[in-house]
Short mmCIF file of C-alpha atoms and ligand atoms in Angstrom, two decimals:
data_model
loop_
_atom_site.label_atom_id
_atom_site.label_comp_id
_atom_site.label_asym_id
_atom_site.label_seq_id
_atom_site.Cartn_x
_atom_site.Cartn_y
_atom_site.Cartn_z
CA UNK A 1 -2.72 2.21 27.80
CA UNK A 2 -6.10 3.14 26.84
CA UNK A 3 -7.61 2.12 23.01
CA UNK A 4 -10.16 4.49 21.49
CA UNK A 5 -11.70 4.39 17.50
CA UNK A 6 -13.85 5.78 15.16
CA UNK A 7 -15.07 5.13 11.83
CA UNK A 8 -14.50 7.55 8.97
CA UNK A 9 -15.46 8.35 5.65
CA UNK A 10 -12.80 8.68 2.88
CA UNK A 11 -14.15 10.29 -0.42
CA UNK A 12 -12.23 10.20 -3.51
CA UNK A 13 -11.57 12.69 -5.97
CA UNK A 14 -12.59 10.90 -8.64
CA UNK A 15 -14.52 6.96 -8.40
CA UNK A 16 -11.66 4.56 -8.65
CA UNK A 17 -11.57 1.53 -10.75
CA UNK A 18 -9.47 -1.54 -10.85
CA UNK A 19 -10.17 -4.85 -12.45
CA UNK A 20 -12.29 -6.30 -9.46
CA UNK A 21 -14.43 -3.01 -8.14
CA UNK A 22 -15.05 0.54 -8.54
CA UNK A 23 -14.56 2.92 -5.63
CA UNK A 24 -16.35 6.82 -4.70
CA UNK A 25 -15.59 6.55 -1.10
CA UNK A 26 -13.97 4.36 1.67
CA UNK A 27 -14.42 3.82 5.18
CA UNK A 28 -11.39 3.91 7.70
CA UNK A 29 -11.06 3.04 11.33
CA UNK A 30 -8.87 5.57 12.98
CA UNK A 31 -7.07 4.64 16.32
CA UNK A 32 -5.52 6.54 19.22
CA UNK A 33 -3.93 4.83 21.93
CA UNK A 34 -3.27 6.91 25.35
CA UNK A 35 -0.36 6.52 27.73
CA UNK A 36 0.06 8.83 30.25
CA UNK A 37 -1.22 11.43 28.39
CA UNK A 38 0.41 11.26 25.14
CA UNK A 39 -1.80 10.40 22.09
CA UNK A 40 -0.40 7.51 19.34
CA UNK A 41 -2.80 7.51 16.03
CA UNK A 42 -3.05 4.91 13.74
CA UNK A 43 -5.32 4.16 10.53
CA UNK A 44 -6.85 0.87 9.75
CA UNK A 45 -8.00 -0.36 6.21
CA UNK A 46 -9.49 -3.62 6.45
CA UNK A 47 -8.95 -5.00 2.81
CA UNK A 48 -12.32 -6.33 1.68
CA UNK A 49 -10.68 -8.71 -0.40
CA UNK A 50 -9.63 -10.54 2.56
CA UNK A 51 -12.88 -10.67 4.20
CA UNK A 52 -11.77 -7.57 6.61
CA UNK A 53 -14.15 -4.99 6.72
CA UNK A 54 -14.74 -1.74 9.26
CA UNK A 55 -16.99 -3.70 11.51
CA UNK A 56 -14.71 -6.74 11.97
CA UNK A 57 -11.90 -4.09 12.60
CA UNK A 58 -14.18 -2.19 15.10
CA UNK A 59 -15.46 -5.41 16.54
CA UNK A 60 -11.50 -6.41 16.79
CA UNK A 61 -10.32 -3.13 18.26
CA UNK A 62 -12.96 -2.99 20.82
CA UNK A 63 -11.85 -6.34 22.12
CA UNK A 64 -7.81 -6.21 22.35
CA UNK A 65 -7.64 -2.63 24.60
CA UNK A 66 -7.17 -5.09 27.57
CA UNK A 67 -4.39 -6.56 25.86
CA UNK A 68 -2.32 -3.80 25.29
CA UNK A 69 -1.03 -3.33 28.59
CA UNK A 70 1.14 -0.46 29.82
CA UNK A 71 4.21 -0.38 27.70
CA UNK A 72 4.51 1.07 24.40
CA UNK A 73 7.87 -0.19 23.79
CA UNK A 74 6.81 -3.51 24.28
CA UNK A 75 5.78 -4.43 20.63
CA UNK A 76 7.12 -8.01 20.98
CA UNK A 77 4.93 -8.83 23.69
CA UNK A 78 1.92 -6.59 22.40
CA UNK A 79 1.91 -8.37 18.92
CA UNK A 80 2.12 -11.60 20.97
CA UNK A 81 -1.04 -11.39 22.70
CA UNK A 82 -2.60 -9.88 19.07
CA UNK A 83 -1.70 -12.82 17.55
CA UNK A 84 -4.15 -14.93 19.36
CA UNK A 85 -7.04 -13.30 17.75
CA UNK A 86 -6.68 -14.43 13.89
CA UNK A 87 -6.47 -12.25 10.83
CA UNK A 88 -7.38 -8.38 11.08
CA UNK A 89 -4.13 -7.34 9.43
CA UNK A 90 -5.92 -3.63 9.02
CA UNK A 91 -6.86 -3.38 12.54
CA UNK A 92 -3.32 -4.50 13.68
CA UNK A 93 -1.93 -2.34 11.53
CA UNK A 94 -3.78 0.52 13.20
CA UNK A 95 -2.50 -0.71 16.92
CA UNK A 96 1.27 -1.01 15.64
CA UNK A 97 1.49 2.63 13.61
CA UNK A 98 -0.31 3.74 16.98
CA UNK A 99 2.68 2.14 19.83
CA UNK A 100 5.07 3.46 16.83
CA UNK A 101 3.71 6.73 16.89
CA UNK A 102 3.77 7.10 21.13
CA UNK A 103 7.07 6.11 21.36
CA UNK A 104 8.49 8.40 18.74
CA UNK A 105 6.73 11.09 20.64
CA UNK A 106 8.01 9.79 24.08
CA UNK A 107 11.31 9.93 23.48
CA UNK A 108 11.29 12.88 20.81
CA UNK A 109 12.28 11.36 17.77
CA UNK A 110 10.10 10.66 14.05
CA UNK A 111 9.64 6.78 13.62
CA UNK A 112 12.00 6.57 10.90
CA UNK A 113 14.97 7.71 12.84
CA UNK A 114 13.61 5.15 15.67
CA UNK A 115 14.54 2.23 13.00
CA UNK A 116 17.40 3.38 11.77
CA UNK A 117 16.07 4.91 8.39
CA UNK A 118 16.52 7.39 6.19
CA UNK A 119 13.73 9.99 5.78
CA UNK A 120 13.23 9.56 1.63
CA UNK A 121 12.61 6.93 -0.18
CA UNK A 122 11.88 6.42 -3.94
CA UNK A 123 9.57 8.48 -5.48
CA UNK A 124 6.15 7.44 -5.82
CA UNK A 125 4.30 6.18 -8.17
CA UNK A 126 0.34 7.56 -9.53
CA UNK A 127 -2.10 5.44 -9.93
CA UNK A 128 -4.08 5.33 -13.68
CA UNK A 129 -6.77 3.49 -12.81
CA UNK A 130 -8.44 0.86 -15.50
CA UNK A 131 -10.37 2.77 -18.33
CA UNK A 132 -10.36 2.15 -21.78
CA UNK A 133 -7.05 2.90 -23.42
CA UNK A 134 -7.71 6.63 -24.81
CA UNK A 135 -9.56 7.09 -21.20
CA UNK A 136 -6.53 6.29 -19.75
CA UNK A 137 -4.04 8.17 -21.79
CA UNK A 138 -6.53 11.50 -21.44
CA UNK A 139 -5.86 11.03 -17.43
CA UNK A 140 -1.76 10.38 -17.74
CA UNK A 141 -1.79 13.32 -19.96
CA UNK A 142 -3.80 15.50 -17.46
CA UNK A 143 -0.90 14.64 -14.57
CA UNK A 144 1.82 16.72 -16.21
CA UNK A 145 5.07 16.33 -14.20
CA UNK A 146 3.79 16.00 -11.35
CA UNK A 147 4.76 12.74 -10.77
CA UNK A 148 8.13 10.36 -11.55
CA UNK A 149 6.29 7.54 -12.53
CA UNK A 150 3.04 5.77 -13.21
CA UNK A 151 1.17 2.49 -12.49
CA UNK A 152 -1.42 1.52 -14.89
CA UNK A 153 -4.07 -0.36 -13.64
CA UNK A 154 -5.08 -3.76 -15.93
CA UNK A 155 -6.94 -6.57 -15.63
CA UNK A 156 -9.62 -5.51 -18.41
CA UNK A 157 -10.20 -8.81 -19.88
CA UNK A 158 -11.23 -7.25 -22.91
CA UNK A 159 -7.98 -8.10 -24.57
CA UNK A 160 -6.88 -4.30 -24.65
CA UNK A 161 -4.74 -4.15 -21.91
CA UNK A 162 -1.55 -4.36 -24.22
CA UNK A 163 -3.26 -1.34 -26.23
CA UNK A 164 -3.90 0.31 -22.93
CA UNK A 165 0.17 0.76 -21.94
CA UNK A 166 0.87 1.70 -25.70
CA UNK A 167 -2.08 4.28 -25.35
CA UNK A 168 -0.30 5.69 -22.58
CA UNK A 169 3.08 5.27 -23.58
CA UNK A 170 2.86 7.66 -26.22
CA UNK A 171 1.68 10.61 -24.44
CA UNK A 172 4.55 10.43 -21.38
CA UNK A 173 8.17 9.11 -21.35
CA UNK A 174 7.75 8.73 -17.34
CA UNK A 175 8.49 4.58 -16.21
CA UNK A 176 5.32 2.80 -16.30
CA UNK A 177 4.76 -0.09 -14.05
CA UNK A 178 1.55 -2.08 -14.04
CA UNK A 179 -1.12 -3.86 -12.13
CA UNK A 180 -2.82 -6.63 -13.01
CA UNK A 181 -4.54 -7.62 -9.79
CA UNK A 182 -5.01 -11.32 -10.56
CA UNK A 183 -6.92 -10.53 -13.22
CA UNK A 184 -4.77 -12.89 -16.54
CA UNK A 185 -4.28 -16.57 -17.03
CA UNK A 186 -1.02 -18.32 -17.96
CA UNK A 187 -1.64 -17.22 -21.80
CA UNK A 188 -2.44 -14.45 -21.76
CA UNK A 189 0.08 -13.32 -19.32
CA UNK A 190 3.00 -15.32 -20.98
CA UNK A 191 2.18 -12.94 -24.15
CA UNK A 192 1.15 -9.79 -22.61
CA UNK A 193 4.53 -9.69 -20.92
CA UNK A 194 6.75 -10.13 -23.93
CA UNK A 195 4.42 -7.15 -25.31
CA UNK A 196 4.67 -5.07 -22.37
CA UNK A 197 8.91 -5.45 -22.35
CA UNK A 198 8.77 -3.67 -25.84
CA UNK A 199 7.13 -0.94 -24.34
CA UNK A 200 9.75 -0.27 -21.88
CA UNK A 201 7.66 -1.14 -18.75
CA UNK A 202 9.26 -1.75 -15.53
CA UNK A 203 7.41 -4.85 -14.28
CA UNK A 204 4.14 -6.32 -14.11
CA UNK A 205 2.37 -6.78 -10.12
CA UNK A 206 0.29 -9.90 -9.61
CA UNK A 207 -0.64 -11.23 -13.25
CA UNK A 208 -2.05 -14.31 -12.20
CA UNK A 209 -4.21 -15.06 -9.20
CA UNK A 210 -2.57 -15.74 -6.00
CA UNK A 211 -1.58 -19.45 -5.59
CA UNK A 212 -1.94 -19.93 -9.74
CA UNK A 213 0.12 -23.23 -10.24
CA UNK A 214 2.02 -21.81 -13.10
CA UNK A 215 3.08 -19.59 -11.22
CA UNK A 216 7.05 -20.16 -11.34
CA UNK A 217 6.63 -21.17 -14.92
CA UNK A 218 5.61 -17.41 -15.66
CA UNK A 219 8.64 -15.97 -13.35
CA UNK A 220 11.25 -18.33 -15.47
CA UNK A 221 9.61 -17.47 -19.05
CA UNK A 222 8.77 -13.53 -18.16
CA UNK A 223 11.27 -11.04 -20.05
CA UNK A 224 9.68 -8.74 -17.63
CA UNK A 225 10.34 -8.70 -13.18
CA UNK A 226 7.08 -10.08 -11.79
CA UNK A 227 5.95 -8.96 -8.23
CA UNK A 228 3.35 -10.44 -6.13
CA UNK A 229 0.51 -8.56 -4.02
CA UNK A 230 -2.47 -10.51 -3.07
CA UNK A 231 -0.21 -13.39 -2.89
CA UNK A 232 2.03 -12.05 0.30
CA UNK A 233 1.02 -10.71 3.48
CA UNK A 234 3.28 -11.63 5.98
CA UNK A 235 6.81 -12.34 6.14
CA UNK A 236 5.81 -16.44 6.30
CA UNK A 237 4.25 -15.80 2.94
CA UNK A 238 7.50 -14.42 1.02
CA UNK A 239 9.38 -17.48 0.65
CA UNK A 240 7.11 -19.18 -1.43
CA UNK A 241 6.01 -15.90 -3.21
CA UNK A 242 10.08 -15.88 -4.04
CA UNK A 243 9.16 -19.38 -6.70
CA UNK A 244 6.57 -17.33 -8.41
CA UNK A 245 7.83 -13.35 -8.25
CA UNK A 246 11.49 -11.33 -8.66
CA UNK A 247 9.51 -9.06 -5.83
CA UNK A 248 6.91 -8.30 -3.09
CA UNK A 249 4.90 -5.55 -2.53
CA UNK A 250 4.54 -5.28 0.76
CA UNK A 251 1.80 -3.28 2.46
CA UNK A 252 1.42 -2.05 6.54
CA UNK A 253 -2.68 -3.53 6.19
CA UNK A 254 -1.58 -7.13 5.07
CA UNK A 255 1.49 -7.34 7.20
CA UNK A 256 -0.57 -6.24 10.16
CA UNK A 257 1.82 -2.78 10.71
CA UNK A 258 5.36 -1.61 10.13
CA UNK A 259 6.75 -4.23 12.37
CA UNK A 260 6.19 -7.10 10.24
CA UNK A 261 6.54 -5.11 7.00
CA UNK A 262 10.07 -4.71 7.91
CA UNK A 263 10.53 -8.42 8.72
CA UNK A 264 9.26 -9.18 5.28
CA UNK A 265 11.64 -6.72 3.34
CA UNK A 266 14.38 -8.66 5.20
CA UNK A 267 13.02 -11.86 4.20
CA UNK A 268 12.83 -10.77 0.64
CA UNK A 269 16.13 -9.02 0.18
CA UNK A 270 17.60 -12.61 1.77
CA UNK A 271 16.05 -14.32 -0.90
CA UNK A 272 17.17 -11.97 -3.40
CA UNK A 273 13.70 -10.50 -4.32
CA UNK A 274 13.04 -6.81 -4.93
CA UNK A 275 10.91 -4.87 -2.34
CA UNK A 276 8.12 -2.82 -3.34
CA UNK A 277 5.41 -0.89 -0.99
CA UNK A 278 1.80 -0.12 -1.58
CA UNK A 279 -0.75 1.24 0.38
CA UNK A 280 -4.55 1.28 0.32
CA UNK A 281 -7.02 3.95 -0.35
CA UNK A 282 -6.38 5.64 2.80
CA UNK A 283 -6.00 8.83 4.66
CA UNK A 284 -2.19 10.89 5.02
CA UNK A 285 -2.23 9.35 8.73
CA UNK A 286 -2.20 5.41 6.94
CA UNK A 287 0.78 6.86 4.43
CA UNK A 288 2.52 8.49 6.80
CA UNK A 289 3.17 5.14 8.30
CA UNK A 290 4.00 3.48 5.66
CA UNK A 291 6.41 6.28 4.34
CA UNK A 292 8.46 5.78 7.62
CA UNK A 293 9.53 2.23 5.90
CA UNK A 294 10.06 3.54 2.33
CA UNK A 295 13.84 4.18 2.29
CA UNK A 296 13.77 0.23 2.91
CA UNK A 297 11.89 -0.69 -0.78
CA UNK A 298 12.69 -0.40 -4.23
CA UNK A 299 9.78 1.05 -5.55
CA UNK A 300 7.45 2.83 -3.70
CA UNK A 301 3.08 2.75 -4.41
CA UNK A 302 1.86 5.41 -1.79
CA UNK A 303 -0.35 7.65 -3.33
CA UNK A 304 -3.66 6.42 -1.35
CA UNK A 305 -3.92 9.86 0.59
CA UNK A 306 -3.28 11.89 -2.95
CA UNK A 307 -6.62 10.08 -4.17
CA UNK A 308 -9.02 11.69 -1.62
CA UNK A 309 -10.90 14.69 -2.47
CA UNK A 310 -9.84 16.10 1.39
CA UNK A 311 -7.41 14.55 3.56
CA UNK A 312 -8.37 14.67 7.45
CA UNK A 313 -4.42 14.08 8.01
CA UNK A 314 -1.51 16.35 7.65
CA UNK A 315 2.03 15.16 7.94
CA UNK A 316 3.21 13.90 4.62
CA UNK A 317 5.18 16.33 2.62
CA UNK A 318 5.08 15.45 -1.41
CA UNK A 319 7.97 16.78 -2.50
CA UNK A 320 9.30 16.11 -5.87
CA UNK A 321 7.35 13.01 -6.53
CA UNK A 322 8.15 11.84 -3.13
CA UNK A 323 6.12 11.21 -0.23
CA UNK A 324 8.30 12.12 2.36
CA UNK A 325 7.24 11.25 6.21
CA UNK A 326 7.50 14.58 8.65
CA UNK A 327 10.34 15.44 10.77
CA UNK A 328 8.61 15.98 13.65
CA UNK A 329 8.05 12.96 16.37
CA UNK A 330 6.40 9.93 15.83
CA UNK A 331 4.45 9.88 12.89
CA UNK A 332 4.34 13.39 12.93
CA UNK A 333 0.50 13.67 11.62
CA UNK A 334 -1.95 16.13 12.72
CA UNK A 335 -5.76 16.08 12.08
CA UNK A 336 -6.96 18.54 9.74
CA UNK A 337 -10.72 19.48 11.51
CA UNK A 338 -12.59 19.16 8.56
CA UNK A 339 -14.99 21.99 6.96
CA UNK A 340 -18.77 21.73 6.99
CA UNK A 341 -20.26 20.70 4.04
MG1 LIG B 1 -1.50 -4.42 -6.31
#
C-alpha cells in the first residue's frame, strides 16, 4: 500500500469560540492510501490541545507508509506497528478511516454495514459557541428547526454561564446540552449544575479539568449526567473516566480512528456509562467517519463539517437533524474540486 497527504485549509463560516480559543480557519491533513488501484481517504485533526499539530501529523504520516504493508484488512497488525510511534491520535485516525474506507470499497459494501451497524444514529447536535448570553440566544434563535438539539458552549468565567442557558432557554424548547471544556472548579460546578437541572438541560461535558481530584465527588453530588472529553481518549482511559462521569464522549482524533472508538463504547457500555460522539472542526470526509459509528452512541456531536463556510467533501447526507453516512462503499465521500476564489 502506498501513503500520500496534503495539508488543507478549513475556513469557518463564522470565527468559533469556546472557553480556551477562538477559531476563523483550521488546517487538516488529508490521507489517501493506494492498493492496487483503489483509493482509501482519511482526514486527520491533530488536536492542539494535545500538543498534535499538522506538522507533527505530516512529519508522522510521512514516516509510517513503510509500515503499512500490503493488506488492508489487516488493521490488527497495522495498528500494531502504529503503536510504536507514540501519540498522533489525529494522524492515526487518518490511516484507520483510510484501510476502513479501501476495504469497504474492495468488497462493495459502506463501512457501517462492514461492522455490523445501522446507517442512523441520533440526531445531532449544533454547536452555540460561547458569547455573551443575549449573543448567544440571537444565534439559537437564528437556527430555526433546523436542528433537534443544541450544545451551548461555557466556560466564560464571568459567572454568566447559568444566565447564558436561561438566555437561550427561552427562545427554543429544543434539549440543550452543554460544554464546559474544563473551564469550572468544584464550586462553581457543584452549583451551576443544580441551576442548570432546573433548566431542563440534558447533561453537562467536562466541567472540571481532566484529572480534577474531585472529580467523583461532583459525579455523586451532580443532579445532572456528567460526561468527560478531554479526560478520555482511548479505551484504557474509560475506566477511570467511569469514577468521575455517567458518560464519554468519544471522538475518531483521540481514539486514534474508528477502531478504537468502538473498543471504547464497549468499554463504557460494560461499565454502565453512556456513549456520546464528537468530532472536531473538520471537513464532511472526518464526519463521515465518524458517522459510520453513530448508531453505537447515545448522543451524537458531529456538526464539525456544518461549521465550514465550503466543504471540500461530499458524502454526508443531513437529513432531519441527522448526519447520516452514504450508502455507497466505504466511506462513500467524494471531493468537491473547489471554486477559485
Ligand atoms: Mg467537548
Amino acid at each position: 500500500m502506498r501513503l500520500t497527504h496534503r495539508t488543507a485549509t478549513l475556513r469557518l463560516r463564522e470565527p468559533f469560540t469556546i472557553s480556551r480559543s477562538t477559531d476563523e480557519e483550521v488546517e487538516a491533513v488529508f490521507v489517501e492510501i493506494e492498493a492496487d488501484g483503489v483509493v482509501g481517504y482519511g482526514e486527520a485533526s491533530p488536536p492542539d490541545i494535545y500538543g498534535e499539530t499538522v506538522d507533527s501529523a505530516s512529519a508522522f504520516l510521512d514516516d509510517v507508509d513503510g509500515l503499512l504493508g500490503d493488506d488492508p484488512f489487516a488493521l490488527e497488525e497495522i495498528e500494531r506497528r502504529l503503536a510504536e510511534r507514540p501519540g498522533e491520535h489525529g494522524a492515526k485516525a487518518a490511516v484507520d478511516s483510510a484501510l476502513h474506507d479501501l476495504q469497504g470499497k474492495i468488497l462493495g459494501q459502506p463501512v457501517w454495514r462492514l461492522l455490523g451497524l445501522a446507517r442512523a444514529g441520533p440526531p445531532t447536535s449544533w454547536t452555540i459557541w460561547l458569547g455573551d448570553p443575549d449573543d448567544m440566544a440571537r444565534r439559537t434563535e437564528a437556527v430555526g428547526e433546523r436542528f433537534r438539539r443544541l450544545k451551548l458552549k461555557l466556560g466564560g468565567r464571568d459567572g454568566l454561564d447559568v444566565e447564558r442557558v436561561r438566555a437561550v432557554r427561552r427562545v427554543t424548547p429544543l434539549p440543550l446540552q452543554v460544554d464546559v471544556n474544563e473551564y469550572w472548579e468544584l464550586d462553581e460546578a457543584l452549583e451551576n449544575v443544580r441551576q442548570l437541572a432546573e433548566l431542563g438541560v440534558q447533561y453537562v461535558e467536562q466541567p472540571l479539568p481532566a484529572a480534577h481530584p474531585e472529580g467523583a465527588r461532583l459525579k455523586k453530588e451532580s443532579p445532572l449526567p456528567i460526561y468527560v472529553d478531554e479526560d478520555v481518549h482511548t479505551a484504557d482511559d474509560v475506566r477511570e473516566a467511569a469514577e468521575r462521569a455517567h458518560g464519554i464522549n468519544i471522538k475518531l482524533a483521540k481514539s486514534g480512528g474508528i477502531r478504537e472508538a468502538v473498543r471504547a463504547a464497549h468499554v463504557a457500555r460494560a461499565l454502565g456509562l453512556g456513549v456520546m460522539l464528537g468530532c472536531m472542526l473538520e471537513s464532511g470526509l472526518g464526519i463521515a467517519a465518524a458517522a459510520q459509528i453513530a448508531s453505537l452512541c447515545d448522543h451524537v456531536d458531529l456538526d464539525g463539517n456544518l461549521l465550514l463556510a465550503e466543504d471540500p467533501w461530499q458524502g454526508v447526507e443531513f437529513v432531519d437533524g441527522v448526519q447520516l453516512p452514504s450508502r455507497e462503499p466505504g466511506l462513500g465521500v467524494r471531493e468537491v474540486v473547489s471554486r477559485p476564489r
